PDB file of C-alpha atoms in Angstrom:
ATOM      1  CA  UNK C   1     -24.928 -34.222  -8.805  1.00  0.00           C
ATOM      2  CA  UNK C   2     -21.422 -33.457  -7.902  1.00  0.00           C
ATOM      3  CA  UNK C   3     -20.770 -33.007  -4.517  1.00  0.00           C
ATOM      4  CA  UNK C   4     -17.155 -32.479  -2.050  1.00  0.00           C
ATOM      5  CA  UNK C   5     -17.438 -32.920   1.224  1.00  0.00           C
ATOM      6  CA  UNK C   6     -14.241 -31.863   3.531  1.00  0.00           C
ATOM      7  CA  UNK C   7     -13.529 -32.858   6.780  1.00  0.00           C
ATOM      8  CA  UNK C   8     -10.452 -33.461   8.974  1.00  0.00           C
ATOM      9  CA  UNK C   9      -9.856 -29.548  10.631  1.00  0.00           C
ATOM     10  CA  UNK C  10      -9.755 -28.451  13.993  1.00  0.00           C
ATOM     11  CA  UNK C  11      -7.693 -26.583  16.499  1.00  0.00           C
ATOM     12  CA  UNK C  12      -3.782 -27.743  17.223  1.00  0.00           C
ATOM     13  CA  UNK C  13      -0.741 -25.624  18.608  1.00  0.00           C
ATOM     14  CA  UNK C  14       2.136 -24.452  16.005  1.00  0.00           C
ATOM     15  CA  UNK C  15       4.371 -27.280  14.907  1.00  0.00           C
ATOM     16  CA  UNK C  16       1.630 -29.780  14.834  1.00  0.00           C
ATOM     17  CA  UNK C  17       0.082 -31.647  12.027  1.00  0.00           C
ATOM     18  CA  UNK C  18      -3.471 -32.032  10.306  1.00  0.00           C
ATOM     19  CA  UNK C  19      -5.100 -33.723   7.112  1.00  0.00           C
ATOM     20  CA  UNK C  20      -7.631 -32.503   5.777  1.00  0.00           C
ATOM     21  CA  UNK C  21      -9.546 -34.680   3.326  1.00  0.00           C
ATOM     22  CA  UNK C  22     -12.203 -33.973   0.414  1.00  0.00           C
ATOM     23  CA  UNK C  23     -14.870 -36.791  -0.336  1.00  0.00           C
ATOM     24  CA  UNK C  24     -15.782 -36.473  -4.037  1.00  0.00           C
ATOM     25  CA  UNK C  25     -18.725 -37.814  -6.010  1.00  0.00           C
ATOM     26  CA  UNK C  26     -20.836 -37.429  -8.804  1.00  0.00           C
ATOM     27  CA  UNK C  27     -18.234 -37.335 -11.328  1.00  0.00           C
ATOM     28  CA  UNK C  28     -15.246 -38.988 -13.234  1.00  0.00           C
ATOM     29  CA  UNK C  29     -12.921 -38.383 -10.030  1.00  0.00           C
ATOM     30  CA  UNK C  30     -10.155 -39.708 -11.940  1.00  0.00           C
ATOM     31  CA  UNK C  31      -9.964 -36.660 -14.573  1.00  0.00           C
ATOM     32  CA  UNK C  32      -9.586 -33.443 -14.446  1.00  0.00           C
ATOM     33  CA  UNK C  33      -7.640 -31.164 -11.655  1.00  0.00           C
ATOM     34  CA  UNK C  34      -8.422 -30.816  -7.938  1.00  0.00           C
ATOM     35  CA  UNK C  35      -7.429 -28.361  -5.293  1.00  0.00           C
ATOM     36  CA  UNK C  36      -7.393 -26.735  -1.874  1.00  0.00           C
ATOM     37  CA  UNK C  37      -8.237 -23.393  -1.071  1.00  0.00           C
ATOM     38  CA  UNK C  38      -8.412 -21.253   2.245  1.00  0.00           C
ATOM     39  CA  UNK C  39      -9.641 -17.904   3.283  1.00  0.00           C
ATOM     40  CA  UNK C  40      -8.489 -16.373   6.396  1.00  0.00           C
ATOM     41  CA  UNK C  41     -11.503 -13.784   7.965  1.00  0.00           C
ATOM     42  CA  UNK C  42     -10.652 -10.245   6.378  1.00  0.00           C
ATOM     43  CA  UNK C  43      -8.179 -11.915   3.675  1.00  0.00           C
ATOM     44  CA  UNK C  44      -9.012 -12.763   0.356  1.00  0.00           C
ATOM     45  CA  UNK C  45      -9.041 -16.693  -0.407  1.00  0.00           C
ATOM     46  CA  UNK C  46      -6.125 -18.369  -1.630  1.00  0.00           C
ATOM     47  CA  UNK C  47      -4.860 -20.864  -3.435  1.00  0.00           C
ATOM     48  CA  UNK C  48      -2.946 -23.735  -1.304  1.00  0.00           C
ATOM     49  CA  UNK C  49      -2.060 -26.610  -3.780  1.00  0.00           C
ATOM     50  CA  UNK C  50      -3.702 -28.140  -6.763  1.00  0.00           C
ATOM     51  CA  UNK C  51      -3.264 -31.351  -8.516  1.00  0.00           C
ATOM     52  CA  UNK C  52      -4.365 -32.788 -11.968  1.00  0.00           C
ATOM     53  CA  UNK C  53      -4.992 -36.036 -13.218  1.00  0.00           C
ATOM     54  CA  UNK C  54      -1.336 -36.470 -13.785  1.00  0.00           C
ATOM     55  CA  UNK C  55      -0.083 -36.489 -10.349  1.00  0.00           C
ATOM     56  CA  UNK C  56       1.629 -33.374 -10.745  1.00  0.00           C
ATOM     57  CA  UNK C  57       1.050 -30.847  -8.076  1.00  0.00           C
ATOM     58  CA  UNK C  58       1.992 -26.835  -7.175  1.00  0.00           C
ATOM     59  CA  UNK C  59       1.774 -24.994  -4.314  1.00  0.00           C
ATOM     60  CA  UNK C  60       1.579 -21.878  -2.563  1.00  0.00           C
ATOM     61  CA  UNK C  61       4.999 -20.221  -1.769  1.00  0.00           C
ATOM     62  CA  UNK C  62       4.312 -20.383   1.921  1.00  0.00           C
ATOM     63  CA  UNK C  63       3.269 -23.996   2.297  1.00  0.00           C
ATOM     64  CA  UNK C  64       6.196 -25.516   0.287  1.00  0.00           C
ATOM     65  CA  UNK C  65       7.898 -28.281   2.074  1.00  0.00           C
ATOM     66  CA  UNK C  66       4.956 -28.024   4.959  1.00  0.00           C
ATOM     67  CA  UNK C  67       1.839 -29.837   2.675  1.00  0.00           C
ATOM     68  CA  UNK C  68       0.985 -32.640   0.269  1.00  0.00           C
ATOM     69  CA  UNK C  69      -1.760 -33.091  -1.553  1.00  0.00           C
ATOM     70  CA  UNK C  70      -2.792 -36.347  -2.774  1.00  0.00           C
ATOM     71  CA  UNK C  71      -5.509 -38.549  -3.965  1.00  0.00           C
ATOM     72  CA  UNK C  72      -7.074 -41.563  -3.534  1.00  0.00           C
ATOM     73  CA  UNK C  73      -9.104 -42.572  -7.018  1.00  0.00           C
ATOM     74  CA  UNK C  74     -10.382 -46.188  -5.539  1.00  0.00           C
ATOM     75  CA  UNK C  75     -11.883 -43.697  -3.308  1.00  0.00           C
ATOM     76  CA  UNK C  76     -12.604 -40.911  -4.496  1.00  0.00           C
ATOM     77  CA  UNK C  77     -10.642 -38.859  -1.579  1.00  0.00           C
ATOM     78  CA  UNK C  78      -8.189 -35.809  -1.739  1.00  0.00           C
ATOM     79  CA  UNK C  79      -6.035 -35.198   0.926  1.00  0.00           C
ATOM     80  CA  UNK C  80      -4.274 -32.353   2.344  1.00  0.00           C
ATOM     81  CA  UNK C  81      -1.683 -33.026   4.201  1.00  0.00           C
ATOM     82  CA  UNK C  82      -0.217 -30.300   6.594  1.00  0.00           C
ATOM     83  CA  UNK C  83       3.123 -30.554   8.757  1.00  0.00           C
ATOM     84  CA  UNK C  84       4.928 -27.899  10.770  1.00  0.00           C
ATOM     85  CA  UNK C  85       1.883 -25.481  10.871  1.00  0.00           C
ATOM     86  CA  UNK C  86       1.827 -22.257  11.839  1.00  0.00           C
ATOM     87  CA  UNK C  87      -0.752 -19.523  13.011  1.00  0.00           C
ATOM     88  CA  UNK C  88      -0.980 -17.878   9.882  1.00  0.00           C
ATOM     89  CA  UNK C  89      -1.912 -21.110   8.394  1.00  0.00           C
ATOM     90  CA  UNK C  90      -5.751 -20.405  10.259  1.00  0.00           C
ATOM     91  CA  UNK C  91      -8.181 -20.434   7.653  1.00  0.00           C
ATOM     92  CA  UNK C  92     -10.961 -22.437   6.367  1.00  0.00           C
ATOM     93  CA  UNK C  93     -10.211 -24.239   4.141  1.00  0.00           C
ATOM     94  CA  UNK C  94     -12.055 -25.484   1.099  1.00  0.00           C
ATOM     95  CA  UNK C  95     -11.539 -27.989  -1.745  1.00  0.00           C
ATOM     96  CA  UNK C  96     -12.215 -27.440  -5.216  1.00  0.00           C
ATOM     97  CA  UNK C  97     -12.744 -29.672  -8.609  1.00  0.00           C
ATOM     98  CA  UNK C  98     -12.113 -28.126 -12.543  1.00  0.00           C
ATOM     99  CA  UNK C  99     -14.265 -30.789 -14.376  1.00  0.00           C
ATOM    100  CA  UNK C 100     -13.370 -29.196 -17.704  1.00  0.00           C
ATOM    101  CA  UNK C 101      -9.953 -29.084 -18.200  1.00  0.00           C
ATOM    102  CA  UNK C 102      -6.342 -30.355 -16.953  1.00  0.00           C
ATOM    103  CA  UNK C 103      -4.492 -27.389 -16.873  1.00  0.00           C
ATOM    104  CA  UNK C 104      -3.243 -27.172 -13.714  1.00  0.00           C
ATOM    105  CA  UNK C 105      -3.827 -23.782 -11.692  1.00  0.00           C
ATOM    106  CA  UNK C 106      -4.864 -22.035  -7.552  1.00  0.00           C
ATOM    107  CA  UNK C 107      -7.127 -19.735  -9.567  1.00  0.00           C
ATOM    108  CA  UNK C 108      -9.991 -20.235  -8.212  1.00  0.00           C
ATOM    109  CA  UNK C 109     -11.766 -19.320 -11.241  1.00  0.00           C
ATOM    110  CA  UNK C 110     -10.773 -22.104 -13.072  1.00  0.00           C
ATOM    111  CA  UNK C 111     -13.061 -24.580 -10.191  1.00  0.00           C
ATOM    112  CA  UNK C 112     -16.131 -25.221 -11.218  1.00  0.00           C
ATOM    113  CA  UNK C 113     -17.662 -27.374  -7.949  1.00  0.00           C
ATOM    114  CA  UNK C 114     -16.787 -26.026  -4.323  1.00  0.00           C
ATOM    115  CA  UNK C 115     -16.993 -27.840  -0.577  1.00  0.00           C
ATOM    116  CA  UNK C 116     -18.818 -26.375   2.016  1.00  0.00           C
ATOM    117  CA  UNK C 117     -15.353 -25.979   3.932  1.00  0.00           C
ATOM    118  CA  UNK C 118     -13.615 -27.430   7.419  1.00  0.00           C
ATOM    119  CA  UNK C 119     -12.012 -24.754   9.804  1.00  0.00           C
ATOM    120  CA  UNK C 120      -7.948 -25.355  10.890  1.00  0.00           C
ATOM    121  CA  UNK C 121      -7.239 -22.788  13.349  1.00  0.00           C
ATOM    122  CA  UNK C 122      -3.572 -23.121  14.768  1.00  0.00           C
ATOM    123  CA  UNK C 123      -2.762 -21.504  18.109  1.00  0.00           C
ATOM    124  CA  UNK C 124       0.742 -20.289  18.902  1.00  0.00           C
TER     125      UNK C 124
END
């Protein structure tokens, strides 16, 4: 069965630097498009960045120039990673796989298998 594991969060002061990372298995990791999510308590969740089988990625207004995603196919790993953050940017944070289509998209409706989640919490 398909399964995403994330791990890689934890606490660090604004200005520092995290990466988060999705283990992925259970499917053709190769195909298809991938993504990160978060969800802030009281806030709905959100779409950070998303990448398809292409290489090409989008992101959230507010992370541009502050986080990459990537992925590793001879591993099966996606990778967030997050520069300059900021206390806003406290959120759990999930990753997401579409194993239907490429089209390219932060709605989360389009994700069809979910992580459990890792916490980033950045203190000012």
């Amino acid at each position: 069965q398909v399964q995403l594991v994330e791990s890689g969060g934890g606490s660090v002061q604004a200005g520092g630097s995290l990466r988060l990372s999705c283990a992925a298995s259970g499917y053709d990791f190769s195909s298809g498009c991938m993504a990160w999510f978060r969800q802030a308590p009281g806030k709905e969740r959100e779409g950070v960045a998303a990448l398809n089988a292409y290489g090409t990625a989008i992101y959230t207004d507010s992370v541009k120039g502050r986080f990459t995603i990537s992925k590793d196919n001879a591993k099966n790993i996606l990778y967030l990673q997050m520069n300059s953050l900021k206390p806003e940017d406290t959120a759990m944070y999930y990753c997401a796989s579409n194993t239907v289509d490429y089209v390219l998209s932060t709605d989360s409706g389009r994700y069809n298998y979910w992580g459990q989640g890792t916490q980033v919490t950045v203190s000012s």
